């Protein structure tokens, strides 16, 4: 394989630039031409494609976001959209494509592979919700952004003796909330994977207060519902003064951590190797610190599993 393409798709994630850099540099190292495709599948259909050189990816490893831009394309989901995409790839002589993104992006990669165009997926999303990999690119950075924010909220929560409900991202997954709950020493974590009773959360708050605790931090995953509603319920049911913070898109930006930069470089490097070996329709991942790959189709069929031993530990530590 002599010409490969790379695109980023779906929600951006810190570390995507490190992955783009690794695809371009490793591809060129092995004598390939590498093409950057802008604005995800939408840009692919529109032919927004440019040959990348070593310098094209200079100075981006430390930057958040994606220098190739990203998009969620409805048009690409149609047969016609996919045919247009393949037409553009053929026009540039591109023989294989690396897709950096989440499960929506992998659906697209699976479709193109089924139509005979080899694609390899690299998991990039802050949600950490892709089966077949212990970590996705961007999760660690987003987690650290949350940790820093919650540390700051804790200061003012203590000063004013308040209860805080903090809503974090993760779409349908509770990974960010649970890991942040552990790392921030939260009193409660509300995640979609666990049916936590409201009464139990109140009970914990009351127990803490009876012990003389000055404040409480509750981290709520967006997949469960609105922190604003949850905060209202607490105020209506108790006399705890409650405030709500929705962290929002701040969680998606910022300089990638060292962990994310290394993870992104390793996963993207492996993706290039798979294309060189003639593989297609695979997703790269990391499990027990070893690089692995799986059929994208299998990954898409599996449900995401959260390590519930962390939930148990969190509960034991927040008594
Ligand atoms: O998938 C990443 C993510 O940030 C989710 O955590 C969140 O639910 C969603 O994207 C937000 O999407 P958008 O940026 O389109 O509002």
CSV table of C-alpha atoms and ligand atoms in Angstrom, one decimal, residues 10-12 72 102-103 124-127 129 168-172 176 222 248-249 251-252, ligand 1:
chain,number,residue,atom,x,y,z
A,10,UNK,CA,-17.4,12.8,15.5
A,11,UNK,CA,-16.7,14.6,18.8
A,12,UNK,CA,-13.1,15.8,19.0
A,72,UNK,CA,-20.9,14.4,12.2
A,102,UNK,CA,-15.8,6.9,18.2
A,103,UNK,CA,-18.4,4.4,17.5
A,124,UNK,CA,-10.6,8.6,19.9
A,125,UNK,CA,-13.3,9.9,22.3
A,126,UNK,CA,-13.3,11.4,25.8
A,127,UNK,CA,-16.2,9.0,26.7
A,129,UNK,CA,-17.0,3.9,25.7
A,168,UNK,CA,-19.9,15.5,33.5
A,169,UNK,CA,-19.9,14.2,29.9
A,170,UNK,CA,-19.7,10.6,28.7
A,171,UNK,CA,-22.9,10.3,26.6
A,172,UNK,CA,-24.3,6.9,27.7
A,176,UNK,CA,-15.6,9.9,33.3
A,222,UNK,CA,-24.9,13.2,31.7
A,248,UNK,CA,-19.9,21.0,29.4
A,249,UNK,CA,-17.5,21.3,26.5
A,251,UNK,CA,-14.0,18.7,29.1
A,252,UNK,CA,-13.3,18.3,25.4
B,1,LIG,O1,-18.8,11.8,22.5
B,1,LIG,C1,-18.2,12.9,23.0
B,1,LIG,C2,-19.2,13.9,23.6
B,1,LIG,O2,-18.4,15.0,24.2
B,1,LIG,C3,-20.1,13.3,24.6
B,1,LIG,O3,-19.5,13.1,25.9
B,1,LIG,C4,-21.2,14.3,24.6
B,1,LIG,O4,-22.5,13.7,25.0
B,1,LIG,C5,-21.3,14.7,23.2
B,1,LIG,O5,-20.0,14.4,22.6
B,1,LIG,C6,-21.6,16.1,22.9
B,1,LIG,O6,-21.7,16.3,21.6
B,1,LIG,P1,-21.7,17.7,20.9
B,1,LIG,O7,-20.3,18.3,20.9
B,1,LIG,O8,-22.2,17.5,19.5
B,1,LIG,O9,-22.7,18.6,21.6
